[in-house]
Short mmCIF file of C-alpha atoms and ligand atoms in Angstrom, two decimals:
data_model
loop_
_atom_site.label_atom_id
_atom_site.label_comp_id
_atom_site.label_asym_id
_atom_site.label_seq_id
_atom_site.Cartn_x
_atom_site.Cartn_y
_atom_site.Cartn_z
CA MET A 28 29.86 15.37 11.39
CA ASN A 29 29.78 13.77 7.87
CA ARG A 30 26.16 14.11 7.09
CA LYS A 31 24.96 11.16 4.67
CA LYS A 32 22.94 11.86 1.90
CA ILE A 33 19.74 9.60 1.64
CA ALA A 34 18.04 9.06 -1.71
CA VAL A 35 14.42 8.13 -1.35
CA ILE A 36 12.53 6.71 -4.29
CA PHE A 37 8.81 6.53 -4.77
CA GLY A 38 6.10 6.88 -7.59
CA THR A 39 2.93 4.99 -7.03
CA ARG A 40 0.08 5.77 -4.63
CA PRO A 41 0.89 3.03 -1.97
CA ASP A 42 4.72 3.36 -2.17
CA THR A 43 4.40 7.03 -1.59
CA ILE A 44 2.00 6.94 1.21
CA LYS A 45 4.27 4.33 3.09
CA MET A 46 7.35 6.10 2.34
CA ALA A 47 6.06 9.59 3.77
CA PRO A 48 6.75 8.69 7.49
CA ILE A 49 10.00 7.74 6.48
CA ILE A 50 10.82 11.00 4.74
CA LEU A 51 9.48 12.99 7.62
CA GLU A 52 11.71 10.91 10.19
CA LEU A 53 14.45 11.60 7.99
CA GLN A 54 13.87 15.53 7.74
CA LYS A 55 13.52 15.42 11.96
CA ASN A 56 17.25 13.87 11.69
CA ALA A 57 18.49 16.88 9.71
CA GLU A 58 21.94 16.86 11.43
CA TYR A 59 22.66 13.34 10.23
CA PHE A 60 20.80 13.01 6.91
CA ASP A 61 20.51 15.31 3.83
CA VAL A 62 17.22 13.81 2.13
CA LEU A 63 16.89 13.55 -1.77
CA THR A 64 13.33 12.82 -2.71
CA ILE A 65 12.95 11.37 -6.26
CA ALA A 66 9.44 10.79 -7.93
CA THR A 67 9.25 8.49 -10.79
CA ALA A 68 5.87 9.49 -11.13
CA GLN A 69 4.86 6.14 -12.38
CA HIS A 70 1.37 7.25 -11.25
CA ARG A 71 0.52 11.20 -11.77
CA GLN A 72 -2.83 11.93 -10.37
CA MET A 73 -2.87 9.46 -7.56
CA LEU A 74 0.83 10.23 -6.61
CA ASP A 75 0.17 14.25 -6.79
CA GLN A 76 -2.82 13.66 -4.05
CA VAL A 77 -0.49 11.93 -1.80
CA LEU A 78 2.23 14.38 -2.28
CA GLU A 79 -0.02 17.07 -1.30
CA VAL A 80 -1.51 15.45 1.88
CA PHE A 81 1.99 14.94 3.17
CA LYS A 82 3.40 18.22 1.88
CA ILE A 83 6.01 16.57 -0.13
CA LYS A 84 8.08 18.37 -2.94
CA PRO A 85 10.00 15.96 -4.69
CA ASN A 86 13.58 17.29 -5.63
CA TYR A 87 13.44 15.15 -8.67
CA ASP A 88 10.00 14.37 -10.61
CA LEU A 89 10.68 12.17 -13.70
CA ASP A 90 6.89 12.40 -14.58
CA ILE A 91 7.25 9.07 -16.62
CA MET A 92 3.35 8.15 -16.47
CA ALA A 93 1.61 7.52 -19.93
CA PRO A 94 -1.71 5.98 -20.34
CA LYS A 95 -1.82 2.39 -20.46
CA GLN A 96 1.75 2.07 -20.68
CA THR A 97 3.45 -1.36 -20.55
CA LEU A 98 5.75 -2.87 -17.71
CA ALA A 99 8.85 -2.78 -20.56
CA SER A 100 8.43 0.64 -21.27
CA LEU A 101 7.96 1.63 -17.62
CA THR A 102 11.28 -0.15 -16.76
CA ALA A 103 13.25 1.69 -19.37
CA LYS A 104 12.41 4.96 -18.23
CA ILE A 105 12.48 4.13 -14.86
CA ILE A 106 16.32 2.95 -14.91
CA THR A 107 17.44 5.80 -17.19
CA GLY A 108 15.84 8.75 -15.32
CA ILE A 109 16.85 7.29 -11.72
CA ASP A 110 20.51 6.65 -13.22
CA GLU A 111 20.90 10.35 -14.38
CA VAL A 112 19.81 11.50 -10.84
CA LEU A 113 22.32 8.91 -8.98
CA GLU A 114 25.23 9.94 -11.28
CA LYS A 115 24.54 13.71 -10.50
CA GLU A 116 23.67 13.66 -6.76
CA LYS A 117 25.98 10.52 -5.51
CA PRO A 118 23.74 9.48 -2.46
CA ASP A 119 25.30 7.43 0.34
CA MET A 120 22.00 5.18 0.39
CA VAL A 121 19.07 4.80 -1.45
CA LEU A 122 15.73 3.75 0.20
CA VAL A 123 12.93 1.93 -1.81
CA GLN A 124 9.45 0.74 -0.54
CA GLY A 125 7.48 -2.27 -1.46
CA ASP A 126 6.81 -4.09 -4.82
CA THR A 127 6.00 -1.71 -7.47
CA SER A 128 8.23 -1.19 -10.71
CA THR A 129 9.64 1.85 -9.15
CA THR A 130 11.12 0.03 -6.17
CA CYS A 131 12.42 -2.82 -8.34
CA ILE A 132 14.18 -0.71 -10.92
CA GLY A 133 15.05 2.01 -8.32
CA SER A 134 16.97 -0.64 -6.46
CA LEU A 135 18.47 -2.29 -9.44
CA ALA A 136 19.55 1.77 -10.60
CA ALA A 137 21.43 2.02 -7.09
CA PHE A 138 23.13 -1.32 -7.53
CA TYR A 139 24.69 -0.62 -10.84
CA ARG A 140 26.13 2.63 -9.25
CA GLN A 141 27.21 0.43 -6.02
CA ILE A 142 25.21 2.57 -3.60
CA PRO A 143 23.69 0.47 -0.58
CA VAL A 144 20.01 -0.05 -0.78
CA GLY A 145 17.39 0.02 2.04
CA HIS A 146 14.32 -1.85 1.54
CA ILE A 147 11.21 -0.63 3.40
CA GLU A 148 8.51 -3.34 3.71
CA ALA A 149 10.69 -6.22 2.64
CA GLY A 150 10.21 -9.97 2.77
CA LEU A 151 6.74 -10.39 1.87
CA ARG A 152 6.18 -13.77 -0.19
CA THR A 153 3.92 -15.75 -1.88
CA ASN A 154 6.39 -17.96 -3.78
CA ASP A 155 3.97 -17.75 -6.78
CA LYS A 156 5.59 -15.75 -9.34
CA ALA A 157 2.15 -15.15 -11.28
CA ASN A 158 0.60 -13.95 -8.04
CA PRO A 159 0.63 -10.95 -7.33
CA PHE A 160 2.00 -10.36 -10.92
CA PRO A 161 4.56 -8.46 -11.36
CA GLU A 162 5.00 -7.55 -7.82
CA GLU A 163 6.15 -10.91 -6.19
CA ILE A 164 9.52 -10.76 -8.40
CA ASN A 165 9.79 -7.22 -8.30
CA ARG A 166 10.15 -7.84 -4.52
CA ARG A 167 12.46 -10.76 -4.77
CA ILE A 168 14.74 -8.75 -7.11
CA THR A 169 14.58 -5.80 -4.83
CA GLY A 170 15.50 -8.38 -1.84
CA CYS A 171 18.71 -9.74 -3.77
CA ILE A 172 19.93 -6.22 -4.04
CA THR A 173 19.08 -4.89 -0.41
CA ASP A 174 21.66 -4.43 2.28
CA LEU A 175 19.21 -3.28 4.86
CA HIS A 176 16.00 -5.39 4.98
CA PHE A 177 13.18 -3.70 6.98
CA ALA A 178 10.77 -6.23 7.54
CA PRO A 179 7.39 -5.39 8.82
CA THR A 180 6.51 -8.60 10.43
CA ASN A 181 8.27 -11.54 11.55
CA THR A 182 6.61 -13.50 9.07
CA SER A 183 8.39 -11.52 6.49
CA ARG A 184 11.72 -11.92 8.46
CA LYS A 185 11.33 -15.63 8.29
CA SER A 186 10.68 -15.78 4.41
CA LEU A 187 14.06 -13.89 4.19
CA LEU A 188 15.88 -16.31 6.43
CA LEU A 189 14.48 -18.77 4.02
CA GLU A 190 16.44 -17.30 1.43
CA ASN A 191 19.48 -17.19 3.37
CA VAL A 192 19.41 -13.46 3.81
CA ASP A 193 22.14 -12.47 6.51
CA PRO A 194 20.16 -12.28 9.82
CA LYS A 195 21.92 -9.26 10.84
CA THR A 196 20.71 -7.59 7.94
CA ILE A 197 16.96 -7.98 8.72
CA PHE A 198 15.08 -5.82 11.27
CA VAL A 199 11.45 -6.10 11.97
CA THR A 200 9.97 -2.78 12.41
CA GLY A 201 6.54 -2.92 11.74
CA ASN A 202 4.81 -1.31 8.40
CA THR A 203 5.02 2.65 7.71
CA VAL A 204 1.30 2.40 6.56
CA VAL A 205 0.39 2.62 10.41
CA ASP A 206 2.36 5.49 10.71
CA ALA A 207 0.90 7.23 8.01
CA LEU A 208 -2.62 6.63 9.41
CA LYS A 209 -1.57 8.34 12.70
CA TYR A 210 -1.27 11.41 10.67
CA SER A 211 -4.54 11.36 8.97
CA VAL A 212 -7.39 9.90 10.92
CA ILE A 213 -9.63 12.48 12.48
CA GLU A 214 -12.77 11.92 14.86
CA LYS A 215 -15.07 14.29 13.24
CA TYR A 216 -13.43 14.51 9.68
CA GLN A 217 -15.34 16.51 7.02
CA PHE A 218 -15.10 14.61 3.76
CA THR A 219 -14.41 16.68 0.58
CA ILE A 220 -16.92 15.04 -1.42
CA PRO A 221 -20.48 15.73 -0.01
CA ILE A 222 -22.04 12.38 -1.11
CA LEU A 223 -19.75 10.75 1.78
CA ASN A 224 -20.86 13.26 4.40
CA GLU A 225 -24.34 12.67 3.46
CA ILE A 226 -23.93 8.71 3.83
CA ALA A 227 -21.82 9.36 7.14
CA ASP A 228 -24.55 11.60 8.80
CA LYS A 229 -27.30 9.27 7.72
CA LYS A 230 -25.36 6.54 9.60
CA LYS A 231 -25.64 4.08 6.48
CA LYS A 232 -23.53 1.00 6.29
CA VAL A 233 -20.79 1.57 4.09
CA VAL A 234 -19.35 -1.32 2.16
CA LEU A 235 -15.86 -0.01 0.58
CA VAL A 236 -14.61 -1.58 -2.45
CA THR A 237 -11.24 -1.51 -4.43
CA MET A 238 -9.68 -3.21 -7.24
CA HIS A 239 -6.72 -3.08 -9.36
CA ARG A 240 -4.51 -6.03 -9.62
CA ARG A 241 -2.88 -6.89 -12.60
CA GLU A 242 -3.59 -10.47 -12.40
CA ASN A 243 -7.19 -9.73 -11.81
CA TRP A 244 -7.82 -7.58 -15.04
CA GLY A 245 -10.69 -8.85 -17.06
CA LYS A 246 -12.71 -11.79 -16.37
CA PRO A 247 -11.73 -12.27 -12.50
CA MET A 248 -12.46 -8.51 -12.16
CA GLU A 249 -16.19 -8.85 -13.76
CA GLY A 250 -16.67 -11.85 -11.28
CA ALA A 251 -15.99 -9.76 -8.12
CA ALA A 252 -18.25 -6.76 -9.88
CA SER A 253 -21.12 -9.28 -10.30
CA ALA A 254 -20.90 -10.40 -6.59
CA ILE A 255 -20.73 -6.80 -5.53
CA LYS A 256 -24.08 -5.90 -7.86
CA ARG A 257 -26.01 -9.03 -6.30
CA LEU A 258 -24.85 -7.76 -2.83
CA ALA A 259 -26.00 -4.17 -3.77
CA GLN A 260 -29.70 -5.62 -4.75
CA LYS A 261 -29.82 -7.75 -1.72
CA PHE A 262 -29.11 -4.90 0.39
CA PRO A 263 -30.51 -1.74 -1.06
CA ASP A 264 -30.05 0.07 2.23
CA PHE A 265 -26.46 -0.03 2.16
CA ARG A 266 -23.95 2.45 0.21
CA PHE A 267 -21.30 0.37 -1.78
CA ILE A 268 -18.39 3.12 -2.33
CA PHE A 269 -16.13 2.02 -4.94
CA PRO A 270 -13.33 4.71 -5.57
CA MET A 271 -12.25 3.57 -9.16
CA HIS A 272 -8.52 3.46 -9.83
CA LEU A 273 -7.58 5.63 -12.84
CA ASN A 274 -6.33 2.68 -14.77
CA PRO A 275 -8.60 2.21 -17.78
CA ILE A 276 -8.46 -1.48 -17.83
CA VAL A 277 -10.16 -1.51 -14.28
CA ARG A 278 -12.83 0.92 -15.47
CA GLU A 279 -13.59 -1.08 -18.62
CA ALA A 280 -14.22 -4.22 -16.66
CA VAL A 281 -16.45 -2.80 -13.50
CA LYS A 282 -18.43 0.08 -14.95
CA PRO A 283 -20.72 -1.99 -17.69
CA ILE A 284 -21.53 -4.21 -14.48
CA LEU A 285 -21.96 -1.82 -11.48
CA LYS A 286 -23.40 1.52 -13.33
CA ASN A 287 -27.03 2.57 -12.67
CA MET A 288 -27.17 0.90 -9.38
CA PRO A 289 -28.46 3.40 -7.07
CA ASN A 290 -26.45 2.28 -4.00
CA VAL A 291 -23.33 1.71 -5.69
CA PHE A 292 -21.29 4.88 -6.24
CA LEU A 293 -18.40 4.47 -8.74
CA ILE A 294 -16.32 7.50 -8.03
CA GLU A 295 -12.99 9.05 -8.63
CA PRO A 296 -9.84 7.99 -6.35
CA LEU A 297 -10.49 9.49 -3.32
CA ASP A 298 -7.64 11.50 -1.68
CA TYR A 299 -5.96 9.65 0.88
CA LEU A 300 -7.33 11.47 4.00
CA ASP A 301 -10.92 11.17 2.40
CA PHE A 302 -10.03 7.46 2.12
CA VAL A 303 -8.75 6.50 5.19
CA ASN A 304 -11.48 8.40 7.10
CA LEU A 305 -14.12 6.58 5.02
CA MET A 306 -12.33 3.27 6.16
CA ALA A 307 -12.77 4.14 9.58
CA LYS A 308 -16.45 4.48 9.15
CA SER A 309 -17.00 1.27 6.81
CA TYR A 310 -18.97 -1.71 7.72
CA LEU A 311 -17.13 -3.99 5.23
CA ILE A 312 -14.15 -3.87 3.01
CA LEU A 313 -13.74 -5.74 -0.38
CA THR A 314 -10.53 -5.28 -1.83
CA ASP A 315 -7.70 -6.87 -3.50
CA SER A 316 -5.35 -3.95 -2.37
CA GLY A 317 -2.29 -4.61 -0.47
CA GLY A 318 -2.26 -1.40 1.50
CA VAL A 319 -5.98 -1.44 2.41
CA GLN A 320 -5.38 -4.94 3.73
CA GLU A 321 -2.84 -3.55 6.06
CA GLU A 322 -4.80 -0.62 7.13
CA GLY A 323 -8.25 -2.16 7.64
CA PRO A 324 -7.09 -4.17 11.05
CA HIS A 325 -6.41 -0.90 12.65
CA PHE A 326 -10.09 0.07 12.57
CA GLY A 327 -11.64 -3.35 13.38
CA VAL A 328 -12.94 -3.54 9.88
CA PRO A 329 -13.75 -6.84 8.40
CA ILE A 330 -11.90 -7.55 5.15
CA LEU A 331 -12.68 -9.67 2.31
CA VAL A 332 -9.70 -10.11 0.22
CA LEU A 333 -10.20 -10.53 -3.87
CA ARG A 334 -7.55 -12.71 -4.19
CA TYR A 335 -6.42 -16.25 -4.09
CA VAL A 336 -3.07 -16.02 -2.25
CA THR A 337 -1.51 -13.27 -0.40
CA GLU A 338 1.74 -12.35 0.51
CA ARG A 339 0.36 -10.92 3.72
CA PRO A 340 -1.15 -13.73 5.90
CA ASP A 341 -0.56 -12.05 9.24
CA ALA A 342 -4.06 -10.88 9.16
CA VAL A 343 -5.51 -13.87 8.03
CA ASP A 344 -4.06 -15.68 10.86
CA TYR A 345 -5.47 -13.11 13.36
CA GLY A 346 -8.49 -13.45 11.77
CA THR A 347 -9.59 -9.92 10.46
CA VAL A 348 -8.88 -11.00 6.88
CA LYS A 349 -10.28 -13.41 4.66
CA LEU A 350 -9.15 -14.50 1.48
CA VAL A 351 -12.40 -15.04 -0.88
CA GLY A 352 -10.99 -15.08 -4.22
CA LEU A 353 -12.69 -13.50 -7.43
CA GLU A 354 -15.35 -16.09 -8.22
CA GLU A 355 -18.68 -14.36 -7.91
CA GLU A 356 -20.37 -16.98 -5.97
CA THR A 357 -17.80 -17.36 -3.47
CA ILE A 358 -17.51 -13.48 -2.82
CA TYR A 359 -21.33 -13.19 -2.49
CA THR A 360 -21.64 -16.17 -0.16
CA ALA A 361 -18.67 -15.00 2.09
CA ALA A 362 -20.19 -11.56 2.29
CA LEU A 363 -23.61 -12.72 3.17
CA LYS A 364 -22.36 -14.71 6.02
CA LEU A 365 -20.74 -11.83 7.56
CA ILE A 366 -23.49 -9.75 6.94
CA GLU A 367 -26.09 -12.01 8.52
CA ASP A 368 -24.31 -13.60 11.33
CA GLU A 369 -23.51 -11.18 13.75
CA GLU A 370 -21.08 -13.68 15.96
CA GLU A 371 -18.99 -14.25 12.61
CA TYR A 372 -18.92 -10.33 12.06
CA LYS A 373 -17.64 -9.63 15.50
CA LYS A 374 -15.09 -12.31 15.49
CA MET A 375 -13.55 -10.50 12.48
CA ALA A 376 -13.95 -6.88 13.67
CA ASN A 377 -10.76 -7.37 15.84
CA ALA A 378 -8.85 -4.13 16.31
CA VAL A 379 -5.39 -5.75 16.48
CA ASN A 380 -2.97 -4.62 13.72
CA PRO A 381 -0.48 -7.30 13.16
CA TYR A 382 1.30 -4.93 10.54
CA GLY A 383 2.56 -1.94 12.88
CA ASP A 384 2.05 0.21 15.86
CA GLY A 385 2.93 3.75 14.08
CA LEU A 386 6.64 3.48 15.11
CA SER A 387 8.02 2.00 12.09
CA SER A 388 9.68 5.00 10.66
CA PHE A 389 11.16 5.64 13.89
CA ARG A 390 12.90 2.47 14.18
CA THR A 391 14.12 2.51 10.57
CA ILE A 392 15.71 5.64 10.76
CA LYS A 393 17.45 4.56 14.13
CA ILE A 394 18.78 1.45 12.30
CA ILE A 395 19.82 3.70 9.26
CA LYS A 396 21.79 5.92 12.07
CA ASN A 397 23.53 2.54 13.48
CA TYR A 398 24.43 1.63 9.96
CA PHE A 399 26.47 4.77 9.29
CA GLY A 400 27.96 4.46 12.58
CA PHE A 401 26.20 7.90 13.80
CA SER A 402 24.79 5.81 16.88
CA ASN A 403 24.94 2.46 18.38
CA GLU A 404 21.38 1.90 19.84
CA VAL A 405 19.58 -1.41 20.40
CA VAL A 406 16.29 -0.83 18.41
CA ASP A 407 13.27 -2.73 19.96
CA GLU A 408 11.49 -4.72 17.25
CA PHE A 409 7.95 -4.38 16.62
CA ILE A 410 5.79 -6.79 18.19
CA PRO A 411 1.90 -6.90 17.47
CA ARG A 412 -0.12 -6.45 20.46
C1 LIG B 15 0.87 -0.20 -10.02
C2 LIG B 15 1.88 -0.98 -9.61
C3 LIG B 15 1.21 -2.06 -8.43
C4 LIG B 15 0.51 -1.14 -7.50
C5 LIG B 15 -0.30 -0.07 -7.85
C6 LIG B 15 -1.13 0.57 -6.82
C7 LIG B 15 3.65 -2.02 -11.16
C8 LIG B 15 3.88 -2.84 -12.14
N1 LIG B 15 2.62 -1.78 -10.73
O1 LIG B 15 -0.04 -0.75 -10.57
O2 LIG B 15 2.13 -2.89 -7.88
O3 LIG B 15 -0.07 -1.87 -6.47
O4 LIG B 15 0.42 0.80 -8.81
O5 LIG B 15 -2.05 1.40 -7.54
O6 LIG B 15 4.64 -1.22 -10.28
N2 LIG B 15 -2.87 5.78 -14.60
C9 LIG B 15 -3.45 7.03 -14.59
N3 LIG B 15 -3.00 7.83 -13.46
C10 LIG B 15 -2.44 7.72 -12.17
C11 LIG B 15 -2.05 6.14 -12.13
C12 LIG B 15 -2.39 5.55 -13.14
O7 LIG B 15 -4.07 7.47 -15.62
O8 LIG B 15 -2.40 8.50 -11.41
C13 LIG B 15 -3.35 5.04 -15.37
C14 LIG B 15 -2.44 4.78 -16.66
O9 LIG B 15 -3.02 4.57 -18.06
C15 LIG B 15 -1.32 4.02 -16.23
C16 LIG B 15 -1.89 2.69 -15.50
O10 LIG B 15 -2.92 3.29 -14.88
O11 LIG B 15 -0.55 3.59 -17.61
C17 LIG B 15 -1.30 1.69 -14.90
O12 LIG B 15 -0.25 2.37 -14.11
P1 LIG B 15 0.83 1.65 -13.60
O13 LIG B 15 1.57 2.24 -12.41
O14 LIG B 15 1.76 0.93 -14.83
O15 LIG B 15 -0.05 0.00 -12.95
P2 LIG B 15 -1.05 -0.16 -11.72
O16 LIG B 15 -1.93 -1.05 -12.36
O17 LIG B 15 -1.35 1.20 -11.14
N1 LIG B 16 -5.98 4.84 -1.24
C1 LIG B 16 -6.42 5.99 -1.38
N2 LIG B 16 -7.50 6.55 -2.18
C2 LIG B 16 -8.36 5.48 -2.82
C3 LIG B 16 -7.87 4.25 -2.57
C4 LIG B 16 -6.78 4.12 -1.67
O1 LIG B 16 -5.78 7.05 -1.06
O2 LIG B 16 -9.35 5.77 -3.43
C5 LIG B 16 -4.94 4.55 -0.40
C6 LIG B 16 -4.96 3.46 0.76
O3 LIG B 16 -5.43 4.06 1.75
C7 LIG B 16 -3.75 2.48 0.43
C8 LIG B 16 -3.23 2.72 -0.78
O4 LIG B 16 -4.08 3.89 -1.50
O5 LIG B 16 -2.94 3.47 1.49
C9 LIG B 16 -3.48 1.44 -1.42
O6 LIG B 16 -2.98 1.61 -2.58
P1 LIG B 16 -3.37 0.46 -3.91
O7 LIG B 16 -4.55 0.06 -3.44
O8 LIG B 16 -3.47 1.36 -5.12
O9 LIG B 16 -2.11 -0.36 -4.02
P2 LIG B 16 -1.52 -1.43 -3.41
O10 LIG B 16 -1.59 -1.39 -1.71
O11 LIG B 16 -2.51 -2.41 -3.85
O12 LIG B 16 -0.11 -1.74 -3.92
#
């Protein structure tokens, strides 16, 4: 049999977490596929944390991260770095995930070499090019180039159809973020950070916070941080855990407002296992993260999303997630309502995950097998239950 070489490109924390189940599934299908892993290392420490958890040793590591680097410099380094690998390795297909610069420029590099592209997590749209920035456009550019669109939900499929994408190239697979969770959440988990074990042992209510989005840098982030400060003052018995993104711009916005609060823990990014196991034990999550929004519903933890628009409307429709924007007053009021109104809280704590059932990578690899003529199986689509 003529095995196919599949190049899998990733480089940041989220695209690597979501690509890991795809890599593992490709490796299980070694009689069909030779897997080539290419890390741009757009992130460094935050990428290495994930690689360690999933025991992935990239075949190529472009090591491009530089402090506070611009989008243009990132783009230039990714395209030249990946092109060199593609020229040497000549893969039969390139897989990219999501909406980062690694995703968009990785797909462009493949297009220039006329290599077919599979896009994992295709079709998420806000139709607002400023939100999320630059991810909305990154994802759309990737979509223009893509040959196989792996849409996590039917909503994403519909968005692709509205852009006249050939329906035969779209497959609703669910999101691999849920597959990753299945490797990672353990009932009696021991955290690597002692304070988290202490908080878990004392059964304190945990409010988990993350923020990093570019369009929220500066004033919007400060607004959200001020709301968290007020909540922490109002609920001294709650523990606010804020693993800060390594981007110095994020830290410059939140530290001056939240430092010195006895019940706010501004900590380093947690490794993925610590993070998801902490999510499982959280009472409430405040976040502008895409991935965290998709994971929260799995645990039935209500999420207030620190954004004005979302390309992930499914959980909002299911009622497990609420968009609250970045105004201090709106965030504070929405959180207060949830904390003080038990019925409202219960309504949101609904453990149906509209994003996946843990079988997304399995479906995806079957579809790729069909694409190369290795099989001709009907692949059942993901339907939320
Ligand atoms: C990137 C993605 C964004 C994704 C986010 C997930 C782009 C344009 N942005 O945003 O879509 O949601 O990752 O976290 O692709 N840094 C470190 N160490 C790290 C990681 C980052 O020091 O391990 C610092 C560096 O100063 C770096 C800066 O953070 O220059 C920004 O990193 P970058 O990848 O450009 O953007 P993010 O905001 O992380
Ligand atoms: N995450 C992590 N450690 C942290 C915060 C988040 O491992 O301290 C994981 C989280 O479980 C999710 C992903 O990182 O899978 C989300 O990444 P991020 O918020 O950086 O990016 P986005 O999803 O917004 O693109």
